[in-house]
Every structure is written in structure tokens, then in C-alpha cells.
mmCIF file of the C-alpha atoms, coordinates in Angstrom:
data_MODEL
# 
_entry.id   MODEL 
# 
loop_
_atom_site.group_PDB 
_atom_site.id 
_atom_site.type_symbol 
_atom_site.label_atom_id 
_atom_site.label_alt_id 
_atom_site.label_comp_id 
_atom_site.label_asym_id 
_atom_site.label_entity_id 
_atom_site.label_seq_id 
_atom_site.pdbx_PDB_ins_code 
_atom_site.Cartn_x 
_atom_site.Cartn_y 
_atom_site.Cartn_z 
_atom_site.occupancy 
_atom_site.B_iso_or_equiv 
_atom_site.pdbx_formal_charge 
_atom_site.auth_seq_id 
_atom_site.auth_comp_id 
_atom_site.auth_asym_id 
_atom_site.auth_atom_id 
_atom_site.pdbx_PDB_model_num 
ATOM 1   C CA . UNK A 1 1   ? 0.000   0.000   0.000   1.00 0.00 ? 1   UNK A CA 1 
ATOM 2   C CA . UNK A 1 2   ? 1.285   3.490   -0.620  1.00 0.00 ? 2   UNK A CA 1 
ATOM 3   C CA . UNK A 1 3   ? 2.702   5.484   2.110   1.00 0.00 ? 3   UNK A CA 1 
ATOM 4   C CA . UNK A 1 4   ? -0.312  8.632   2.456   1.00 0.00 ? 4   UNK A CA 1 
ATOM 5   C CA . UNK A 1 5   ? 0.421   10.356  6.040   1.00 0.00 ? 5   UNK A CA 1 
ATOM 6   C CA . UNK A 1 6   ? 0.193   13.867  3.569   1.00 0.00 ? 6   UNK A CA 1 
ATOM 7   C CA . UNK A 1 7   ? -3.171  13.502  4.004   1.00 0.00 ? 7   UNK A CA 1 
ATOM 8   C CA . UNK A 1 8   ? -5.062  14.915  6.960   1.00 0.00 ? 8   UNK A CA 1 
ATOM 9   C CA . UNK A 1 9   ? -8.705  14.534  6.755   1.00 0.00 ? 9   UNK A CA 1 
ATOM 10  C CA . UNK A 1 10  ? -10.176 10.892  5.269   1.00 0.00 ? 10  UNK A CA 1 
ATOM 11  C CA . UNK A 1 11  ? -11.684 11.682  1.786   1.00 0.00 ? 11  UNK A CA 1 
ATOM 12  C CA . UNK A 1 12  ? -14.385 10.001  2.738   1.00 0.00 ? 12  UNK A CA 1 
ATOM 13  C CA . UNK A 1 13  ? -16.630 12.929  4.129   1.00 0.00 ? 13  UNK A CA 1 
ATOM 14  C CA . UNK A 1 14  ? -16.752 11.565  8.001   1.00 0.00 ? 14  UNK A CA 1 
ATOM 15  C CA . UNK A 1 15  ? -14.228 14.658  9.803   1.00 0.00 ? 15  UNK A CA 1 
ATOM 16  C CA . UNK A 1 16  ? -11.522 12.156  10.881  1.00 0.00 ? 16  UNK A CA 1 
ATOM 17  C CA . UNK A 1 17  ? -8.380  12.364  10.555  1.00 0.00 ? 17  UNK A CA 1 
ATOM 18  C CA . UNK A 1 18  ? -7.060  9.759   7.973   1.00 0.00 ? 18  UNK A CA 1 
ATOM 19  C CA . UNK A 1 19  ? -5.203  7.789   10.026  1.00 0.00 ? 19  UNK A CA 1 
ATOM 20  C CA . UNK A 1 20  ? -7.635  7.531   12.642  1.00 0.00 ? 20  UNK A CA 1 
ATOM 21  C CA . UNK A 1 21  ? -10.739 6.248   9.869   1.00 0.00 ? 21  UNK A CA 1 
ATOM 22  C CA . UNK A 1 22  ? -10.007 4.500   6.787   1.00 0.00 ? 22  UNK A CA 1 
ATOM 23  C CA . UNK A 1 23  ? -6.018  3.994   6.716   1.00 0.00 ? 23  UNK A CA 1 
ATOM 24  C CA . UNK A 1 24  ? -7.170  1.108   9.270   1.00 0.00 ? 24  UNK A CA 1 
ATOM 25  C CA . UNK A 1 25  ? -9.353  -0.769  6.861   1.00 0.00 ? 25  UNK A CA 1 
ATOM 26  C CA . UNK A 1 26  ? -6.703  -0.296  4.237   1.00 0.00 ? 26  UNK A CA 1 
ATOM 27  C CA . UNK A 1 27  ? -3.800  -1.615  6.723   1.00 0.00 ? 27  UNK A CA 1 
ATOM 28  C CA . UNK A 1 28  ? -6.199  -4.622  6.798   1.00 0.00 ? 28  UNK A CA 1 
ATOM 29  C CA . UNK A 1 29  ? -8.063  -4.223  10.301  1.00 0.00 ? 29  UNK A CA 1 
ATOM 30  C CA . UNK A 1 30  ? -11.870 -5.709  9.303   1.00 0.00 ? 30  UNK A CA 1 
ATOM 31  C CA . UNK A 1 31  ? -14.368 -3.194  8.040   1.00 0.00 ? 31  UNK A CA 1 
ATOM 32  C CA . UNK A 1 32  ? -17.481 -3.484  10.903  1.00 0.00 ? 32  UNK A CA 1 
ATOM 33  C CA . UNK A 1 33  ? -20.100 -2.286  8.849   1.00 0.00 ? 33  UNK A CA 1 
ATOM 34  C CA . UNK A 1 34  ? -21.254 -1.964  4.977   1.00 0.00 ? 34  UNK A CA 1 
ATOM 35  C CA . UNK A 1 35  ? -21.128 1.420   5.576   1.00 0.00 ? 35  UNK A CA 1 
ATOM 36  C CA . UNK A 1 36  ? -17.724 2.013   7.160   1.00 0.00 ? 36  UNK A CA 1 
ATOM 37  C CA . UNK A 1 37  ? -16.888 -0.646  4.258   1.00 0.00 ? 37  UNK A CA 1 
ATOM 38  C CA . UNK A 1 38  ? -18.308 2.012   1.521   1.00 0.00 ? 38  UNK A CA 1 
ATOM 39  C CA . UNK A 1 39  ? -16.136 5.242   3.016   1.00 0.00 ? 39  UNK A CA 1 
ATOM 40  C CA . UNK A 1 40  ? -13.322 3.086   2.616   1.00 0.00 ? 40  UNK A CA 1 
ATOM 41  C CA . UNK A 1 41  ? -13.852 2.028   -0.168  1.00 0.00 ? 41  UNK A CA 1 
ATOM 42  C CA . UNK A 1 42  ? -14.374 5.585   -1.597  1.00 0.00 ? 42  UNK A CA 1 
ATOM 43  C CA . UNK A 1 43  ? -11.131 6.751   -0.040  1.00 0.00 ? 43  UNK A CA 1 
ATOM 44  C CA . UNK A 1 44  ? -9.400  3.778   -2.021  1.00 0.00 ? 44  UNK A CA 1 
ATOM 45  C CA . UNK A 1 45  ? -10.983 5.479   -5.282  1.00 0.00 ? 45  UNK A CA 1 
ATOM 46  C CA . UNK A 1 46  ? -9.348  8.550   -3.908  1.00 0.00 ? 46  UNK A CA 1 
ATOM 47  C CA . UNK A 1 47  ? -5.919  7.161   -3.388  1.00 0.00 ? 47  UNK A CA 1 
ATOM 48  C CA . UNK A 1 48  ? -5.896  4.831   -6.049  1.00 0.00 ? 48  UNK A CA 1 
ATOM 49  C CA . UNK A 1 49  ? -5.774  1.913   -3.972  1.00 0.00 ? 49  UNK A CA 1 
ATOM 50  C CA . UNK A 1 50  ? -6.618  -0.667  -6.782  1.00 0.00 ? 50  UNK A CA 1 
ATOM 51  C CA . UNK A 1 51  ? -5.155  -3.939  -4.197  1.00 0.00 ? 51  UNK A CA 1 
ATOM 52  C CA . UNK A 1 52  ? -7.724  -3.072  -1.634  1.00 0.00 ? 52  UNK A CA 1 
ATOM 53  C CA . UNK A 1 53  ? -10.621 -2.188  -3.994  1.00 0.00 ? 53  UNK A CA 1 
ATOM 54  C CA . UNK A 1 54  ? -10.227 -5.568  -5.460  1.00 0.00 ? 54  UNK A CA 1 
ATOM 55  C CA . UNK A 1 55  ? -10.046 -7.328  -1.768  1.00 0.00 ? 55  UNK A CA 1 
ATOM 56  C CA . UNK A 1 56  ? -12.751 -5.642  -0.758  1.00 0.00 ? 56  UNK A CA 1 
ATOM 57  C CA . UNK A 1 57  ? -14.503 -6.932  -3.456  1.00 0.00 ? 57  UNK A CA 1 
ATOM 58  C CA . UNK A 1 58  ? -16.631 -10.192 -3.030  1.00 0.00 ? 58  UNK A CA 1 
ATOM 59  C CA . UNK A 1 59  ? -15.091 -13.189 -5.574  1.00 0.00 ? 59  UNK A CA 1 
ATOM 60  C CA . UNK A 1 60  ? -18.173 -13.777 -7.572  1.00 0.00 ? 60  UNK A CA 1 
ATOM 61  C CA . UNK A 1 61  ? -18.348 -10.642 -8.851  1.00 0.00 ? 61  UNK A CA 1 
ATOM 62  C CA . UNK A 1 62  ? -14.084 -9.156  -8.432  1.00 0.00 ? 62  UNK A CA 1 
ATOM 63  C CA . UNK A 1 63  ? -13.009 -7.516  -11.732 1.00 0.00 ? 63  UNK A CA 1 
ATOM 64  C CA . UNK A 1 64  ? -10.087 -9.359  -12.781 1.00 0.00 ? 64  UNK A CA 1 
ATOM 65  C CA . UNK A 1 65  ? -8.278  -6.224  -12.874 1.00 0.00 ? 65  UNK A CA 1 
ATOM 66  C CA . UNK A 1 66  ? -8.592  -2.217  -12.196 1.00 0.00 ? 66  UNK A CA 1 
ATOM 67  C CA . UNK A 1 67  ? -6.992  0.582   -13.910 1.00 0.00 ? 67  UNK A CA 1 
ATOM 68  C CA . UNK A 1 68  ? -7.879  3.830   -12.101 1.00 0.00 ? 68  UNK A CA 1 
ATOM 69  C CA . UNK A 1 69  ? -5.507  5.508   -14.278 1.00 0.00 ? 69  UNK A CA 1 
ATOM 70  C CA . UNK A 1 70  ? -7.993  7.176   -16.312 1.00 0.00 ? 70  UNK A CA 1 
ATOM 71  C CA . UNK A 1 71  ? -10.709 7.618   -13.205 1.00 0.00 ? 71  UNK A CA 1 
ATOM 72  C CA . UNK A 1 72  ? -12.195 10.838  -12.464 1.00 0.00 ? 72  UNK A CA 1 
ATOM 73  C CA . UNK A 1 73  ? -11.089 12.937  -9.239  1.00 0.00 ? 73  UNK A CA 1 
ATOM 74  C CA . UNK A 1 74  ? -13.512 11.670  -6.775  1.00 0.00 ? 74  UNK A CA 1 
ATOM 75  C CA . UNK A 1 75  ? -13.912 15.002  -4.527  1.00 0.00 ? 75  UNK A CA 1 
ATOM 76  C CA . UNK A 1 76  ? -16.505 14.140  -2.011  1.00 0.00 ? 76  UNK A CA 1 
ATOM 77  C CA . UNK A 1 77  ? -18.883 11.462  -1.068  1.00 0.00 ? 77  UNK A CA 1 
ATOM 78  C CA . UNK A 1 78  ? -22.345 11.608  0.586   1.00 0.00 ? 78  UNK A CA 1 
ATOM 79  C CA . UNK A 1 79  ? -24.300 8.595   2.097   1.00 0.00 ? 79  UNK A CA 1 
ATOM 80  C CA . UNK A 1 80  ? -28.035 8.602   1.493   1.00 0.00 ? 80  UNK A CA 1 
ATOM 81  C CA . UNK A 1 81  ? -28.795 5.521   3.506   1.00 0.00 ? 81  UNK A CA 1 
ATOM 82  C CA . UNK A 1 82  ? -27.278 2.546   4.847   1.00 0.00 ? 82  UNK A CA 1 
ATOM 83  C CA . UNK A 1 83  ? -28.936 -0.608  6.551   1.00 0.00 ? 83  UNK A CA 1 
ATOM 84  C CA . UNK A 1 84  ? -27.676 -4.376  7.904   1.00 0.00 ? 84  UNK A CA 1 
ATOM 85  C CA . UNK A 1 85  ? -29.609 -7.154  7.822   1.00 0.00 ? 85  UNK A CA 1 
ATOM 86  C CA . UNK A 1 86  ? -27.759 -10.312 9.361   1.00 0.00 ? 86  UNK A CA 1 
ATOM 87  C CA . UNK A 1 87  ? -25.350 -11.065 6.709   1.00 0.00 ? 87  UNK A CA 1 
ATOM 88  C CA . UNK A 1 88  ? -26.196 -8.980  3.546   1.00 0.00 ? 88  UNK A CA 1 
ATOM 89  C CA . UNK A 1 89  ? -26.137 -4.929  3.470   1.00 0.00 ? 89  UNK A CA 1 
ATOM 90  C CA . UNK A 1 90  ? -27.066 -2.314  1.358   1.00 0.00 ? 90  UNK A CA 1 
ATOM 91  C CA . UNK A 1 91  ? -25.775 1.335   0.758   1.00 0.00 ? 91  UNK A CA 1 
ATOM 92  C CA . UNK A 1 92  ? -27.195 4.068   -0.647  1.00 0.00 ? 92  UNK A CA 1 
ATOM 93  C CA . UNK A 1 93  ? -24.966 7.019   -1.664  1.00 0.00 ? 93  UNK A CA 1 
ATOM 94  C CA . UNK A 1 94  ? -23.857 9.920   -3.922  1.00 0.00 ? 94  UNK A CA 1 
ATOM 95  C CA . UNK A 1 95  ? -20.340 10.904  -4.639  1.00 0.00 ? 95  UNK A CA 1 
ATOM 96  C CA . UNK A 1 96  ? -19.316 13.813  -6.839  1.00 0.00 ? 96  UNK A CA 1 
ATOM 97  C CA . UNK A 1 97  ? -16.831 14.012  -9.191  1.00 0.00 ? 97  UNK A CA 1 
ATOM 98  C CA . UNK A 1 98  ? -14.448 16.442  -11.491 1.00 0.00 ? 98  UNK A CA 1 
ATOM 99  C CA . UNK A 1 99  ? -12.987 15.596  -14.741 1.00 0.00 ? 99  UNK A CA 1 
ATOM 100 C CA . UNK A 1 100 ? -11.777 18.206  -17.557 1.00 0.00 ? 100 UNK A CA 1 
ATOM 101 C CA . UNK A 1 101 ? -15.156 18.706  -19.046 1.00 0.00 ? 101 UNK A CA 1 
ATOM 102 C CA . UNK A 1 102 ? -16.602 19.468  -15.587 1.00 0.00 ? 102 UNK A CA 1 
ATOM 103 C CA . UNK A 1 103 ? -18.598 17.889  -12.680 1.00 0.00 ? 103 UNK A CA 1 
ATOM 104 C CA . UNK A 1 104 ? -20.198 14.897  -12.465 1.00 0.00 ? 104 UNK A CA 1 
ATOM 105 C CA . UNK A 1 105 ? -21.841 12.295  -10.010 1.00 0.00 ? 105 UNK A CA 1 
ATOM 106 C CA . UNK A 1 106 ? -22.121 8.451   -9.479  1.00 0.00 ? 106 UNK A CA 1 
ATOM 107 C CA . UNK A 1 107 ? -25.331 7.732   -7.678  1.00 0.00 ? 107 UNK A CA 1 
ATOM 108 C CA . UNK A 1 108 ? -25.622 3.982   -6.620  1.00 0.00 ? 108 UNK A CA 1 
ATOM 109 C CA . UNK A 1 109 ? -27.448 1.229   -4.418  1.00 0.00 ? 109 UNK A CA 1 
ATOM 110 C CA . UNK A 1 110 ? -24.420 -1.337  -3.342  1.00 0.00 ? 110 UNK A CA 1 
ATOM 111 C CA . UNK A 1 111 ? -24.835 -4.659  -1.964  1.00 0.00 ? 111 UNK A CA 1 
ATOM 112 C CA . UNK A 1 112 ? -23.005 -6.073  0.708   1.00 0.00 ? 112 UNK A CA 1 
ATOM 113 C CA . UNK A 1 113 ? -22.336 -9.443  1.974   1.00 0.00 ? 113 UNK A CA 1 
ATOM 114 C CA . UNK A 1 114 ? -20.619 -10.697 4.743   1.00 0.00 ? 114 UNK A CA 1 
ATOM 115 C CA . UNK A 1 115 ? -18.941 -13.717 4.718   1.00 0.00 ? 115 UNK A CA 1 
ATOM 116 C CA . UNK A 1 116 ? -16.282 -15.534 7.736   1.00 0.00 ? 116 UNK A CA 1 
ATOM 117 C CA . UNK A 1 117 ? -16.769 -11.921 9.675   1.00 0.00 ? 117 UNK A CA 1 
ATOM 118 C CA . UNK A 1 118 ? -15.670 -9.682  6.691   1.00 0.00 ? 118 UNK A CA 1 
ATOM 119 C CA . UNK A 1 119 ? -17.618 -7.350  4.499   1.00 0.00 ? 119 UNK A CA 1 
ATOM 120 C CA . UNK A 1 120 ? -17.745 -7.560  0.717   1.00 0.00 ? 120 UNK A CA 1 
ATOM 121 C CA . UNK A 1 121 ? -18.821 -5.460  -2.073  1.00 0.00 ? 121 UNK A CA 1 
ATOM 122 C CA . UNK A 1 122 ? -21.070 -7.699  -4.293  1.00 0.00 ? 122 UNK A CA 1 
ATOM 123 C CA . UNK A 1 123 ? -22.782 -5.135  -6.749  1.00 0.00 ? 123 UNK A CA 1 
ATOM 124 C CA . UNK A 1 124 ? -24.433 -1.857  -7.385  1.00 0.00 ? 124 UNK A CA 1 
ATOM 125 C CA . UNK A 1 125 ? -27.119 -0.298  -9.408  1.00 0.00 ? 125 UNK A CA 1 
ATOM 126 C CA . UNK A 1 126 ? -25.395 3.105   -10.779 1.00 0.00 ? 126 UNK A CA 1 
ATOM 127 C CA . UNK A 1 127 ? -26.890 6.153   -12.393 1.00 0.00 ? 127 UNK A CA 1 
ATOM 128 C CA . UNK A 1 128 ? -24.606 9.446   -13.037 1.00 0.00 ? 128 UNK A CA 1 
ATOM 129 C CA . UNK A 1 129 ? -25.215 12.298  -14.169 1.00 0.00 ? 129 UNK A CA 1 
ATOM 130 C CA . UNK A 1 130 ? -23.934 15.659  -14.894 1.00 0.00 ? 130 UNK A CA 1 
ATOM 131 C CA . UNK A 1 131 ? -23.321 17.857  -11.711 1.00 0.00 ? 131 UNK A CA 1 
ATOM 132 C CA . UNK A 1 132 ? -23.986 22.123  -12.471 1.00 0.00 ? 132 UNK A CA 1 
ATOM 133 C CA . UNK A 1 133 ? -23.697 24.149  -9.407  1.00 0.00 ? 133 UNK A CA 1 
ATOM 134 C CA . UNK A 1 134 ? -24.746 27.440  -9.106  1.00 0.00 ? 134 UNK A CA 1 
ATOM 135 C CA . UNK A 1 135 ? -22.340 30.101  -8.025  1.00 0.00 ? 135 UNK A CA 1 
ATOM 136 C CA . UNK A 1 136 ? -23.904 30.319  -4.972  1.00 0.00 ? 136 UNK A CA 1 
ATOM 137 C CA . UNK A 1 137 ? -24.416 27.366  -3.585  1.00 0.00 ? 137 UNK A CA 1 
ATOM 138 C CA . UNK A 1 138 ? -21.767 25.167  -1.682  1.00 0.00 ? 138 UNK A CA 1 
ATOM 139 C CA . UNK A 1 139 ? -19.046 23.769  -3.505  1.00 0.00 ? 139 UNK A CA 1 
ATOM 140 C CA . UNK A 1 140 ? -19.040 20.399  -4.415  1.00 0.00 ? 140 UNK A CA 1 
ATOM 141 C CA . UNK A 1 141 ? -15.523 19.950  -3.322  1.00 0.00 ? 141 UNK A CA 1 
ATOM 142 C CA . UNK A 1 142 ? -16.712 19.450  0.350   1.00 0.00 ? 142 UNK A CA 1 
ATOM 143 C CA . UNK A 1 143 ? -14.692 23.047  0.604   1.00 0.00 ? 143 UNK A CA 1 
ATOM 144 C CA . UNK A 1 144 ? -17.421 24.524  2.726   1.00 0.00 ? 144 UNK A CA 1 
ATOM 145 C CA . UNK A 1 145 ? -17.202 27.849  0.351   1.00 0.00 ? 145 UNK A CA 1 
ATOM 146 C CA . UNK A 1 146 ? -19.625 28.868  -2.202  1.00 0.00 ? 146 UNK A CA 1 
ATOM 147 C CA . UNK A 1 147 ? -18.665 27.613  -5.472  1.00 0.00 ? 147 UNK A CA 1 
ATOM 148 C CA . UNK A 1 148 ? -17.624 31.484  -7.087  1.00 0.00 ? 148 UNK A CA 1 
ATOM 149 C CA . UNK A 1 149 ? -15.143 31.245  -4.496  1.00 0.00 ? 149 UNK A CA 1 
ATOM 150 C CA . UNK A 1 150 ? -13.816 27.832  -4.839  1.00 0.00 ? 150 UNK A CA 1 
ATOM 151 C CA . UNK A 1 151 ? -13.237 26.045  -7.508  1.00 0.00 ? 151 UNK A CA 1 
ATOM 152 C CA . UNK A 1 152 ? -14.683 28.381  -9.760  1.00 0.00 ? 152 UNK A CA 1 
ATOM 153 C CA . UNK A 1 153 ? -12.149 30.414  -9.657  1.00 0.00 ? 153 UNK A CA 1 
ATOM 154 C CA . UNK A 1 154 ? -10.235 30.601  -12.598 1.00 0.00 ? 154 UNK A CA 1 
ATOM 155 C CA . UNK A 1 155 ? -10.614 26.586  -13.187 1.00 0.00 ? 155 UNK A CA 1 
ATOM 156 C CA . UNK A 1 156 ? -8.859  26.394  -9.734  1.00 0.00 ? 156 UNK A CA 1 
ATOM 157 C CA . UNK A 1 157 ? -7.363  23.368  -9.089  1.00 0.00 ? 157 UNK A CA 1 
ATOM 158 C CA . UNK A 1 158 ? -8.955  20.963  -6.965  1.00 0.00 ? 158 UNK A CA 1 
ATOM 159 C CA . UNK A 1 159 ? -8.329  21.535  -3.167  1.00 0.00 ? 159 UNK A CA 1 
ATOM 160 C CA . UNK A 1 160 ? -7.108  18.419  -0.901  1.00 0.00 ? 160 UNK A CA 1 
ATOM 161 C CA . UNK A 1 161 ? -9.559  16.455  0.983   1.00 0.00 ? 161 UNK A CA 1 
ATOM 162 C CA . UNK A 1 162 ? -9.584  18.794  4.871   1.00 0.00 ? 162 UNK A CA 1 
# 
């Protein structure tokens, strides 16, 4: 896994630091819920972390292989719902997403199963779209500022996740 202590907040939208929320799940500690399962697995997307997306994966449906070369810049992620029933979980959630051309967003109800006391990703049922904010209204970055002031600006460059 690749060294990341440069980053201070966890991509994945929960206001802990890194190291204290997903760098666990991706040192191998067990994910407890489909949920925490989902922010990690986010954050991988984030880091490129294309060994643990595929272990997190559940066998019978495991890409053979991932190339997040070409992925988008996964900027902030937003969970809708999320519920456990015995063995099997499901996730609702929204995350946004910047390429050249502009914003975007992956909108998607993942499965979960849990098998010998681990949580898998088994499948999803996606729908993106094209993402438009206003001026005005919060930037999609997670920033906290109004998009004219964010990453509006000029075609700003992306700021870090925290």
C-alpha cells in the first residue's frame, strides 16, 4: 500500500483524521459495517488503492483487474442511507466528481455481503449524471465555500480532501 500520512482529513466525508478512519481498513483491520466498508472504499478510489478495492470486493463478482488511471477525481462522497440485515447490506450514496469537461456524479445502491466476519462489495445499481452548481451554492468539493469562491475560480485546481 502506498505510504499517504500527507493527508489529513479521510476523503471520505466523516471529519476524521485519515489515520484515525479508513487507513485502518486499508492496513487490513476488518471493516465493521457496509457502511464504514463504503467510506473506505471511496477513499481507495481517492488514493488509487486498486489492491484493496479488489479485496474488498466479493469473488463472484471481483473484476479481474482495475486501472484507475484514467478515473475521475472523486472530490466528495455523501451517504443517502445505509442498513444491515444479518449477513447482507445495502448502501445508498452519492459521490461527486471532477474531470476536464466538468462535474459529475455516481449515484448507486451497493450490496453487501458478509462472509467468515468480513464485508464484501457484491454489486451496485449506478446512475450518473452531470453535476452544475450554481455560483452560490456550496461547492461540491466538500470546501465549505460557495462555489464562485472555490473552484470556480479561474478553473482552480482541486483543493485536498480537509
Amino acid at each position: 500500500m502506498p505510504e499517504q500520512t500527507t493527508i489529513p482529513y479521510c476523503p471520505c466525508g466523516s471529519q476524521s483524521r485519515y489515520a484515525d478512519c479508513c487507513k485502518r481498513y486499508h492496513a487490513g483491520e476488518t471493516a465493521p459495517t457496509p457502511e464504514a466498508l463504503m467510506r473506505s472504499r471511496f477513499t481507495a478510489f481517492v488514493l488509487k488503492l486498486e489492491d484493496y478495492l479488489r479485496a474488498s470486493w466479493h469473488i463472484s463478482t471481483r473484476p479481474t483487474a482495475l486501472n484507475l488511471g484514467d478515473s475521475p477525481d472523486w472530490v466528495s462522497l455523501r451517504i443517502l442511507d445505509s442498513e444491515e440485515t444479518g449477513d447482507t447490506g445495502q448502501v445508498h450514496f452519492q459521490a461527486i466528481y471532477r474531470l476536464d469537461s466538468g462535474w459529475g456524479y455516481l449515484q448507486e445502491n451497493s450490496d453487501f455481503v458478509r462472509e467468515d466476519g468480513r464485508w464484501y462489495y457484491l454489486q451496485g445499481q449506478p446512475h450518473e449524471g452531470v453535476l452544475k452548481p450554481g455560483r452560490n451554492e456550496p461547492c461540491p468539493c466538500g470546501s465549505g465555500k460557495k462555489f464562485k469562491a472555490c473552484c470556480l475560480r479561474g478553473g482552480a485546481v482541486l483543493p485536498k480532501p480537509g
